[in-house]
């Protein structure tokens, strides 16, 4: 009798534990902005049959570029496939891109816009490529047999709000639904990437894009930001030339990329905080419209 009761208690404990492991994984995704962004974008792109243009990169593109607006401007279907912090690790970024490729006919993608703050805020590049074993939220992934958090830890957490649907059909962020914007935001500072950082950026991104979207032209944009002063145009021109030289060298050294077309498009910066969502790289819906329009104009006039 006692033995049978003990077995039932053990079975009940194991059942509850396994259930919590699964539940905690769901909650870790549903209550975290980065995870929820990734999950909802994968869900949205599975609803679309054909994509002509993609936006990839980090959170500056999540907040501040609009695939819906690009669709209107080009009369072709676009999707915003950028994710927070570029997935935190490039390993995660590649997994996400593979999910995108598996959901569409990647050979029909004609243009990929790559927007990364790593080009203008060089400290963002540190550790990006070498990290392993982290989730899209930047946290260490637990072994499969352990929960993301304890039940009591989750209950006592200040960040246990389950995010609603906040990604549009085009993959754009719905700022109001996500409730991520604040009035906080100070001007940023430009930190041009070093040659080594540019090489690392190109070595990671160009093969990732070209191998998955073989017919796509790549537009590398130098993202606009909220700044206090206009950048020195001569220094910016020199930086663009340096970036283009590294790209040309990379293509010349990779025969498989001989047909790859890559252009560099600097964007205009902004000097009013009314465009901000929560920092100098993240724009609100109004700022996103301005930036997307300006980027498209720069691409057309290139």
JSON list of C-alpha atoms in Angstrom, two decimals, residues 17-191:
[
{"chain": "A", "resi": 17, "resn": "UNK", "atom": "CA", "xyz": [7.80, 18.45, -13.74]},
{"chain": "A", "resi": 18, "resn": "UNK", "atom": "CA", "xyz": [7.65, 17.48, -17.42]},
{"chain": "A", "resi": 19, "resn": "UNK", "atom": "CA", "xyz": [4.57, 19.65, -17.88]},
{"chain": "A", "resi": 20, "resn": "UNK", "atom": "CA", "xyz": [6.35, 22.61, -16.32]},
{"chain": "A", "resi": 21, "resn": "UNK", "atom": "CA", "xyz": [9.44, 22.11, -18.50]},
{"chain": "A", "resi": 22, "resn": "UNK", "atom": "CA", "xyz": [7.22, 22.40, -21.57]},
{"chain": "A", "resi": 23, "resn": "UNK", "atom": "CA", "xyz": [5.16, 25.25, -20.13]},
{"chain": "A", "resi": 24, "resn": "UNK", "atom": "CA", "xyz": [8.24, 27.21, -19.06]},
{"chain": "A", "resi": 25, "resn": "UNK", "atom": "CA", "xyz": [9.65, 26.94, -22.59]},
{"chain": "A", "resi": 26, "resn": "UNK", "atom": "CA", "xyz": [6.41, 28.34, -24.00]},
{"chain": "A", "resi": 27, "resn": "UNK", "atom": "CA", "xyz": [6.31, 31.15, -21.43]},
{"chain": "A", "resi": 28, "resn": "UNK", "atom": "CA", "xyz": [9.97, 32.00, -22.01]},
{"chain": "A", "resi": 29, "resn": "UNK", "atom": "CA", "xyz": [9.10, 32.66, -25.65]},
{"chain": "A", "resi": 30, "resn": "UNK", "atom": "CA", "xyz": [5.69, 34.25, -25.16]},
{"chain": "A", "resi": 31, "resn": "UNK", "atom": "CA", "xyz": [6.78, 36.68, -22.43]},
{"chain": "A", "resi": 32, "resn": "UNK", "atom": "CA", "xyz": [10.06, 37.79, -24.01]},
{"chain": "A", "resi": 33, "resn": "UNK", "atom": "CA", "xyz": [10.05, 40.45, -26.74]},
{"chain": "A", "resi": 34, "resn": "UNK", "atom": "CA", "xyz": [12.97, 39.00, -28.69]},
{"chain": "A", "resi": 35, "resn": "UNK", "atom": "CA", "xyz": [11.65, 35.43, -28.63]},
{"chain": "A", "resi": 36, "resn": "UNK", "atom": "CA", "xyz": [8.10, 36.54, -29.42]},
{"chain": "A", "resi": 37, "resn": "UNK", "atom": "CA", "xyz": [9.34, 38.65, -32.34]},
{"chain": "A", "resi": 38, "resn": "UNK", "atom": "CA", "xyz": [11.17, 35.68, -33.81]},
{"chain": "A", "resi": 39, "resn": "UNK", "atom": "CA", "xyz": [8.27, 33.27, -33.29]},
{"chain": "A", "resi": 40, "resn": "UNK", "atom": "CA", "xyz": [5.61, 35.61, -34.67]},
{"chain": "A", "resi": 41, "resn": "UNK", "atom": "CA", "xyz": [7.66, 36.46, -37.76]},
{"chain": "A", "resi": 42, "resn": "UNK", "atom": "CA", "xyz": [8.06, 32.79, -38.60]},
{"chain": "A", "resi": 43, "resn": "UNK", "atom": "CA", "xyz": [4.32, 32.33, -38.17]},
{"chain": "A", "resi": 44, "resn": "UNK", "atom": "CA", "xyz": [3.52, 35.33, -40.39]},
{"chain": "A", "resi": 45, "resn": "UNK", "atom": "CA", "xyz": [5.79, 34.41, -43.28]},
{"chain": "A", "resi": 46, "resn": "UNK", "atom": "CA", "xyz": [4.18, 30.99, -43.51]},
{"chain": "A", "resi": 47, "resn": "UNK", "atom": "CA", "xyz": [0.98, 32.81, -44.50]},
{"chain": "A", "resi": 48, "resn": "UNK", "atom": "CA", "xyz": [2.64, 34.40, -47.57]},
{"chain": "A", "resi": 49, "resn": "UNK", "atom": "CA", "xyz": [3.08, 32.57, -50.86]},
{"chain": "A", "resi": 50, "resn": "UNK", "atom": "CA", "xyz": [5.70, 34.72, -52.56]},
{"chain": "A", "resi": 51, "resn": "UNK", "atom": "CA", "xyz": [8.24, 37.34, -51.48]},
{"chain": "A", "resi": 52, "resn": "UNK", "atom": "CA", "xyz": [10.16, 39.65, -53.84]},
{"chain": "A", "resi": 53, "resn": "UNK", "atom": "CA", "xyz": [12.03, 41.61, -51.18]},
{"chain": "A", "resi": 54, "resn": "UNK", "atom": "CA", "xyz": [13.33, 40.95, -47.68]},
{"chain": "A", "resi": 55, "resn": "UNK", "atom": "CA", "xyz": [14.60, 43.19, -44.91]},
{"chain": "A", "resi": 56, "resn": "UNK", "atom": "CA", "xyz": [17.16, 41.47, -42.67]},
{"chain": "A", "resi": 57, "resn": "UNK", "atom": "CA", "xyz": [19.36, 42.64, -39.83]},
{"chain": "A", "resi": 58, "resn": "UNK", "atom": "CA", "xyz": [18.85, 43.70, -36.24]},
{"chain": "A", "resi": 59, "resn": "UNK", "atom": "CA", "xyz": [16.49, 45.63, -34.02]},
{"chain": "A", "resi": 60, "resn": "UNK", "atom": "CA", "xyz": [17.04, 48.93, -35.85]},
{"chain": "A", "resi": 61, "resn": "UNK", "atom": "CA", "xyz": [15.26, 47.30, -38.79]},
{"chain": "A", "resi": 62, "resn": "UNK", "atom": "CA", "xyz": [12.66, 45.63, -36.56]},
{"chain": "A", "resi": 63, "resn": "UNK", "atom": "CA", "xyz": [11.56, 49.00, -35.21]},
{"chain": "A", "resi": 64, "resn": "UNK", "atom": "CA", "xyz": [12.52, 51.38, -37.99]},
{"chain": "A", "resi": 65, "resn": "UNK", "atom": "CA", "xyz": [11.97, 49.81, -41.43]},
{"chain": "A", "resi": 66, "resn": "UNK", "atom": "CA", "xyz": [8.64, 48.82, -42.96]},
{"chain": "A", "resi": 67, "resn": "UNK", "atom": "CA", "xyz": [8.14, 45.97, -45.41]},
{"chain": "A", "resi": 68, "resn": "UNK", "atom": "CA", "xyz": [4.56, 47.10, -45.87]},
{"chain": "A", "resi": 69, "resn": "UNK", "atom": "CA", "xyz": [5.76, 50.52, -47.02]},
{"chain": "A", "resi": 70, "resn": "UNK", "atom": "CA", "xyz": [8.37, 48.95, -49.32]},
{"chain": "A", "resi": 71, "resn": "UNK", "atom": "CA", "xyz": [5.60, 46.79, -50.81]},
{"chain": "A", "resi": 72, "resn": "UNK", "atom": "CA", "xyz": [3.61, 49.93, -51.59]},
{"chain": "A", "resi": 73, "resn": "UNK", "atom": "CA", "xyz": [6.59, 51.82, -53.02]},
{"chain": "A", "resi": 74, "resn": "UNK", "atom": "CA", "xyz": [7.79, 48.96, -55.24]},
{"chain": "A", "resi": 75, "resn": "UNK", "atom": "CA", "xyz": [4.43, 47.33, -56.06]},
{"chain": "A", "resi": 76, "resn": "UNK", "atom": "CA", "xyz": [5.99, 44.00, -55.02]},
{"chain": "A", "resi": 77, "resn": "UNK", "atom": "CA", "xyz": [5.58, 41.87, -51.88]},
{"chain": "A", "resi": 78, "resn": "UNK", "atom": "CA", "xyz": [8.13, 42.51, -49.13]},
{"chain": "A", "resi": 79, "resn": "UNK", "atom": "CA", "xyz": [8.67, 40.93, -45.71]},
{"chain": "A", "resi": 80, "resn": "UNK", "atom": "CA", "xyz": [10.55, 42.26, -42.70]},
{"chain": "A", "resi": 81, "resn": "UNK", "atom": "CA", "xyz": [12.75, 39.35, -41.60]},
{"chain": "A", "resi": 82, "resn": "UNK", "atom": "CA", "xyz": [14.91, 41.30, -39.16]},
{"chain": "A", "resi": 83, "resn": "UNK", "atom": "CA", "xyz": [15.17, 40.17, -35.54]},
{"chain": "A", "resi": 84, "resn": "UNK", "atom": "CA", "xyz": [16.25, 41.69, -32.24]},
{"chain": "A", "resi": 85, "resn": "UNK", "atom": "CA", "xyz": [20.05, 41.95, -31.87]},
{"chain": "A", "resi": 86, "resn": "UNK", "atom": "CA", "xyz": [20.43, 39.90, -35.07]},
{"chain": "A", "resi": 87, "resn": "UNK", "atom": "CA", "xyz": [19.48, 36.86, -33.01]},
{"chain": "A", "resi": 88, "resn": "UNK", "atom": "CA", "xyz": [22.10, 37.70, -30.34]},
{"chain": "A", "resi": 89, "resn": "UNK", "atom": "CA", "xyz": [24.36, 35.07, -31.92]},
{"chain": "A", "resi": 90, "resn": "UNK", "atom": "CA", "xyz": [24.95, 34.59, -35.61]},
{"chain": "A", "resi": 91, "resn": "UNK", "atom": "CA", "xyz": [24.22, 30.90, -35.10]},
{"chain": "A", "resi": 92, "resn": "UNK", "atom": "CA", "xyz": [20.67, 31.91, -34.14]},
{"chain": "A", "resi": 93, "resn": "UNK", "atom": "CA", "xyz": [20.50, 34.30, -37.08]},
{"chain": "A", "resi": 94, "resn": "UNK", "atom": "CA", "xyz": [21.31, 31.50, -39.51]},
{"chain": "A", "resi": 95, "resn": "UNK", "atom": "CA", "xyz": [18.67, 29.24, -37.95]},
{"chain": "A", "resi": 96, "resn": "UNK", "atom": "CA", "xyz": [16.11, 32.01, -38.34]},
{"chain": "A", "resi": 97, "resn": "UNK", "atom": "CA", "xyz": [17.09, 32.62, -41.98]},
{"chain": "A", "resi": 98, "resn": "UNK", "atom": "CA", "xyz": [16.73, 28.89, -42.64]},
{"chain": "A", "resi": 99, "resn": "UNK", "atom": "CA", "xyz": [13.20, 29.04, -41.22]},
{"chain": "A", "resi": 100, "resn": "UNK", "atom": "CA", "xyz": [12.46, 31.90, -43.62]},
{"chain": "A", "resi": 101, "resn": "UNK", "atom": "CA", "xyz": [13.90, 29.99, -46.59]},
{"chain": "A", "resi": 102, "resn": "UNK", "atom": "CA", "xyz": [11.86, 26.90, -45.73]},
{"chain": "A", "resi": 103, "resn": "UNK", "atom": "CA", "xyz": [8.67, 28.98, -45.77]},
{"chain": "A", "resi": 104, "resn": "UNK", "atom": "CA", "xyz": [9.01, 30.65, -49.19]},
{"chain": "A", "resi": 105, "resn": "UNK", "atom": "CA", "xyz": [10.48, 30.16, -52.66]},
{"chain": "A", "resi": 106, "resn": "UNK", "atom": "CA", "xyz": [13.84, 31.77, -51.91]},
{"chain": "A", "resi": 107, "resn": "UNK", "atom": "CA", "xyz": [14.85, 31.80, -55.58]},
{"chain": "A", "resi": 108, "resn": "UNK", "atom": "CA", "xyz": [12.17, 34.44, -56.25]},
{"chain": "A", "resi": 109, "resn": "UNK", "atom": "CA", "xyz": [13.60, 36.93, -53.76]},
{"chain": "A", "resi": 110, "resn": "UNK", "atom": "CA", "xyz": [15.06, 39.73, -55.87]},
{"chain": "A", "resi": 111, "resn": "UNK", "atom": "CA", "xyz": [16.29, 42.18, -53.23]},
{"chain": "A", "resi": 112, "resn": "UNK", "atom": "CA", "xyz": [17.58, 41.80, -49.68]},
{"chain": "A", "resi": 113, "resn": "UNK", "atom": "CA", "xyz": [18.09, 44.94, -47.60]},
{"chain": "A", "resi": 114, "resn": "UNK", "atom": "CA", "xyz": [20.64, 44.36, -44.85]},
{"chain": "A", "resi": 115, "resn": "UNK", "atom": "CA", "xyz": [20.40, 46.88, -42.02]},
{"chain": "A", "resi": 116, "resn": "UNK", "atom": "CA", "xyz": [22.79, 46.37, -39.11]},
{"chain": "A", "resi": 117, "resn": "UNK", "atom": "CA", "xyz": [23.82, 48.76, -36.37]},
{"chain": "A", "resi": 118, "resn": "UNK", "atom": "CA", "xyz": [27.15, 46.93, -36.30]},
{"chain": "A", "resi": 119, "resn": "UNK", "atom": "CA", "xyz": [28.28, 49.29, -39.07]},
{"chain": "A", "resi": 120, "resn": "UNK", "atom": "CA", "xyz": [27.72, 52.48, -37.06]},
{"chain": "A", "resi": 121, "resn": "UNK", "atom": "CA", "xyz": [28.00, 51.24, -33.48]},
{"chain": "A", "resi": 122, "resn": "UNK", "atom": "CA", "xyz": [31.04, 49.04, -33.66]},
{"chain": "A", "resi": 123, "resn": "UNK", "atom": "CA", "xyz": [30.92, 47.70, -30.09]},
{"chain": "A", "resi": 124, "resn": "UNK", "atom": "CA", "xyz": [27.80, 45.77, -31.15]},
{"chain": "A", "resi": 125, "resn": "UNK", "atom": "CA", "xyz": [30.07, 43.53, -33.22]},
{"chain": "A", "resi": 126, "resn": "UNK", "atom": "CA", "xyz": [32.01, 42.23, -30.23]},
{"chain": "A", "resi": 127, "resn": "UNK", "atom": "CA", "xyz": [31.35, 38.54, -29.56]},
{"chain": "A", "resi": 128, "resn": "UNK", "atom": "CA", "xyz": [28.52, 38.29, -32.07]},
{"chain": "A", "resi": 129, "resn": "UNK", "atom": "CA", "xyz": [30.10, 35.57, -34.21]},
{"chain": "A", "resi": 130, "resn": "UNK", "atom": "CA", "xyz": [31.73, 33.47, -31.48]},
{"chain": "A", "resi": 131, "resn": "UNK", "atom": "CA", "xyz": [28.79, 33.09, -29.09]},
{"chain": "A", "resi": 132, "resn": "UNK", "atom": "CA", "xyz": [27.24, 29.63, -28.81]},
{"chain": "A", "resi": 133, "resn": "UNK", "atom": "CA", "xyz": [24.43, 28.13, -26.76]},
{"chain": "A", "resi": 134, "resn": "UNK", "atom": "CA", "xyz": [22.40, 31.31, -26.22]},
{"chain": "A", "resi": 135, "resn": "UNK", "atom": "CA", "xyz": [18.75, 31.93, -26.96]},
{"chain": "A", "resi": 136, "resn": "UNK", "atom": "CA", "xyz": [17.29, 34.74, -29.05]},
{"chain": "A", "resi": 137, "resn": "UNK", "atom": "CA", "xyz": [16.87, 36.70, -25.81]},
{"chain": "A", "resi": 138, "resn": "UNK", "atom": "CA", "xyz": [20.57, 36.54, -24.99]},
{"chain": "A", "resi": 139, "resn": "UNK", "atom": "CA", "xyz": [20.05, 34.08, -22.14]},
{"chain": "A", "resi": 140, "resn": "UNK", "atom": "CA", "xyz": [21.87, 30.78, -21.81]},
{"chain": "A", "resi": 141, "resn": "UNK", "atom": "CA", "xyz": [19.73, 27.93, -23.12]},
{"chain": "A", "resi": 142, "resn": "UNK", "atom": "CA", "xyz": [19.02, 25.31, -20.43]},
{"chain": "A", "resi": 143, "resn": "UNK", "atom": "CA", "xyz": [19.42, 21.58, -21.14]},
{"chain": "A", "resi": 144, "resn": "UNK", "atom": "CA", "xyz": [16.27, 20.00, -22.55]},
{"chain": "A", "resi": 145, "resn": "UNK", "atom": "CA", "xyz": [15.47, 18.34, -19.21]},
{"chain": "A", "resi": 146, "resn": "UNK", "atom": "CA", "xyz": [15.51, 21.60, -17.23]},
{"chain": "A", "resi": 147, "resn": "UNK", "atom": "CA", "xyz": [12.86, 24.36, -17.20]},
{"chain": "A", "resi": 148, "resn": "UNK", "atom": "CA", "xyz": [13.70, 27.91, -18.25]},
{"chain": "A", "resi": 149, "resn": "UNK", "atom": "CA", "xyz": [12.58, 29.14, -14.83]},
{"chain": "A", "resi": 150, "resn": "UNK", "atom": "CA", "xyz": [11.04, 27.82, -11.63]},
{"chain": "A", "resi": 151, "resn": "UNK", "atom": "CA", "xyz": [7.30, 28.26, -11.08]},
{"chain": "A", "resi": 152, "resn": "UNK", "atom": "CA", "xyz": [7.96, 30.64, -8.19]},
{"chain": "A", "resi": 153, "resn": "UNK", "atom": "CA", "xyz": [10.57, 32.52, -10.21]},
{"chain": "A", "resi": 154, "resn": "UNK", "atom": "CA", "xyz": [8.10, 33.09, -13.02]},
{"chain": "A", "resi": 155, "resn": "UNK", "atom": "CA", "xyz": [5.30, 34.19, -10.68]},
{"chain": "A", "resi": 156, "resn": "UNK", "atom": "CA", "xyz": [7.59, 36.70, -8.97]},
{"chain": "A", "resi": 157, "resn": "UNK", "atom": "CA", "xyz": [9.09, 38.01, -12.20]},
{"chain": "A", "resi": 158, "resn": "UNK", "atom": "CA", "xyz": [8.29, 41.55, -13.32]},
{"chain": "A", "resi": 159, "resn": "UNK", "atom": "CA", "xyz": [8.45, 40.38, -16.94]},
{"chain": "A", "resi": 160, "resn": "UNK", "atom": "CA", "xyz": [5.73, 37.74, -17.07]},
{"chain": "A", "resi": 161, "resn": "UNK", "atom": "CA", "xyz": [3.35, 39.53, -19.45]},
{"chain": "A", "resi": 162, "resn": "UNK", "atom": "CA", "xyz": [2.42, 37.36, -22.41]},
{"chain": "A", "resi": 163, "resn": "UNK", "atom": "CA", "xyz": [2.84, 39.45, -25.55]},
{"chain": "A", "resi": 164, "resn": "UNK", "atom": "CA", "xyz": [-0.18, 39.75, -27.85]},
{"chain": "A", "resi": 165, "resn": "UNK", "atom": "CA", "xyz": [0.09, 39.51, -31.62]},
{"chain": "A", "resi": 166, "resn": "UNK", "atom": "CA", "xyz": [2.32, 42.47, -32.53]},
{"chain": "A", "resi": 167, "resn": "UNK", "atom": "CA", "xyz": [3.83, 41.46, -35.88]},
{"chain": "A", "resi": 168, "resn": "UNK", "atom": "CA", "xyz": [1.92, 42.36, -39.03]},
{"chain": "A", "resi": 169, "resn": "UNK", "atom": "CA", "xyz": [1.37, 40.20, -42.10]},
{"chain": "A", "resi": 170, "resn": "UNK", "atom": "CA", "xyz": [4.43, 41.83, -43.69]},
{"chain": "A", "resi": 171, "resn": "UNK", "atom": "CA", "xyz": [6.60, 41.12, -40.67]},
{"chain": "A", "resi": 172, "resn": "UNK", "atom": "CA", "xyz": [6.49, 44.72, -39.43]},
{"chain": "A", "resi": 173, "resn": "UNK", "atom": "CA", "xyz": [6.35, 45.65, -35.76]},
{"chain": "A", "resi": 174, "resn": "UNK", "atom": "CA", "xyz": [3.00, 47.01, -34.60]},
{"chain": "A", "resi": 175, "resn": "UNK", "atom": "CA", "xyz": [4.38, 49.50, -32.11]},
{"chain": "A", "resi": 176, "resn": "UNK", "atom": "CA", "xyz": [1.14, 50.16, -30.22]},
{"chain": "A", "resi": 177, "resn": "UNK", "atom": "CA", "xyz": [0.26, 46.49, -29.75]},
{"chain": "A", "resi": 178, "resn": "UNK", "atom": "CA", "xyz": [3.75, 45.63, -28.49]},
{"chain": "A", "resi": 179, "resn": "UNK", "atom": "CA", "xyz": [3.74, 48.58, -26.07]},
{"chain": "A", "resi": 180, "resn": "UNK", "atom": "CA", "xyz": [7.51, 48.93, -26.32]},
{"chain": "A", "resi": 181, "resn": "UNK", "atom": "CA", "xyz": [7.84, 52.66, -26.96]},
{"chain": "A", "resi": 182, "resn": "UNK", "atom": "CA", "xyz": [8.75, 55.16, -24.27]},
{"chain": "A", "resi": 183, "resn": "UNK", "atom": "CA", "xyz": [9.63, 58.84, -24.31]},
{"chain": "A", "resi": 184, "resn": "UNK", "atom": "CA", "xyz": [13.22, 58.05, -23.39]},
{"chain": "A", "resi": 185, "resn": "UNK", "atom": "CA", "xyz": [15.91, 58.53, -25.98]},
{"chain": "A", "resi": 186, "resn": "UNK", "atom": "CA", "xyz": [19.15, 60.45, -26.26]},
{"chain": "A", "resi": 187, "resn": "UNK", "atom": "CA", "xyz": [21.18, 61.19, -29.38]},
{"chain": "A", "resi": 188, "resn": "UNK", "atom": "CA", "xyz": [23.54, 58.40, -30.35]},
{"chain": "A", "resi": 189, "resn": "UNK", "atom": "CA", "xyz": [27.20, 58.57, -31.33]},
{"chain": "A", "resi": 190, "resn": "UNK", "atom": "CA", "xyz": [28.68, 57.23, -34.53]},
{"chain": "A", "resi": 191, "resn": "UNK", "atom": "CA", "xyz": [31.28, 54.50, -34.09]}
]
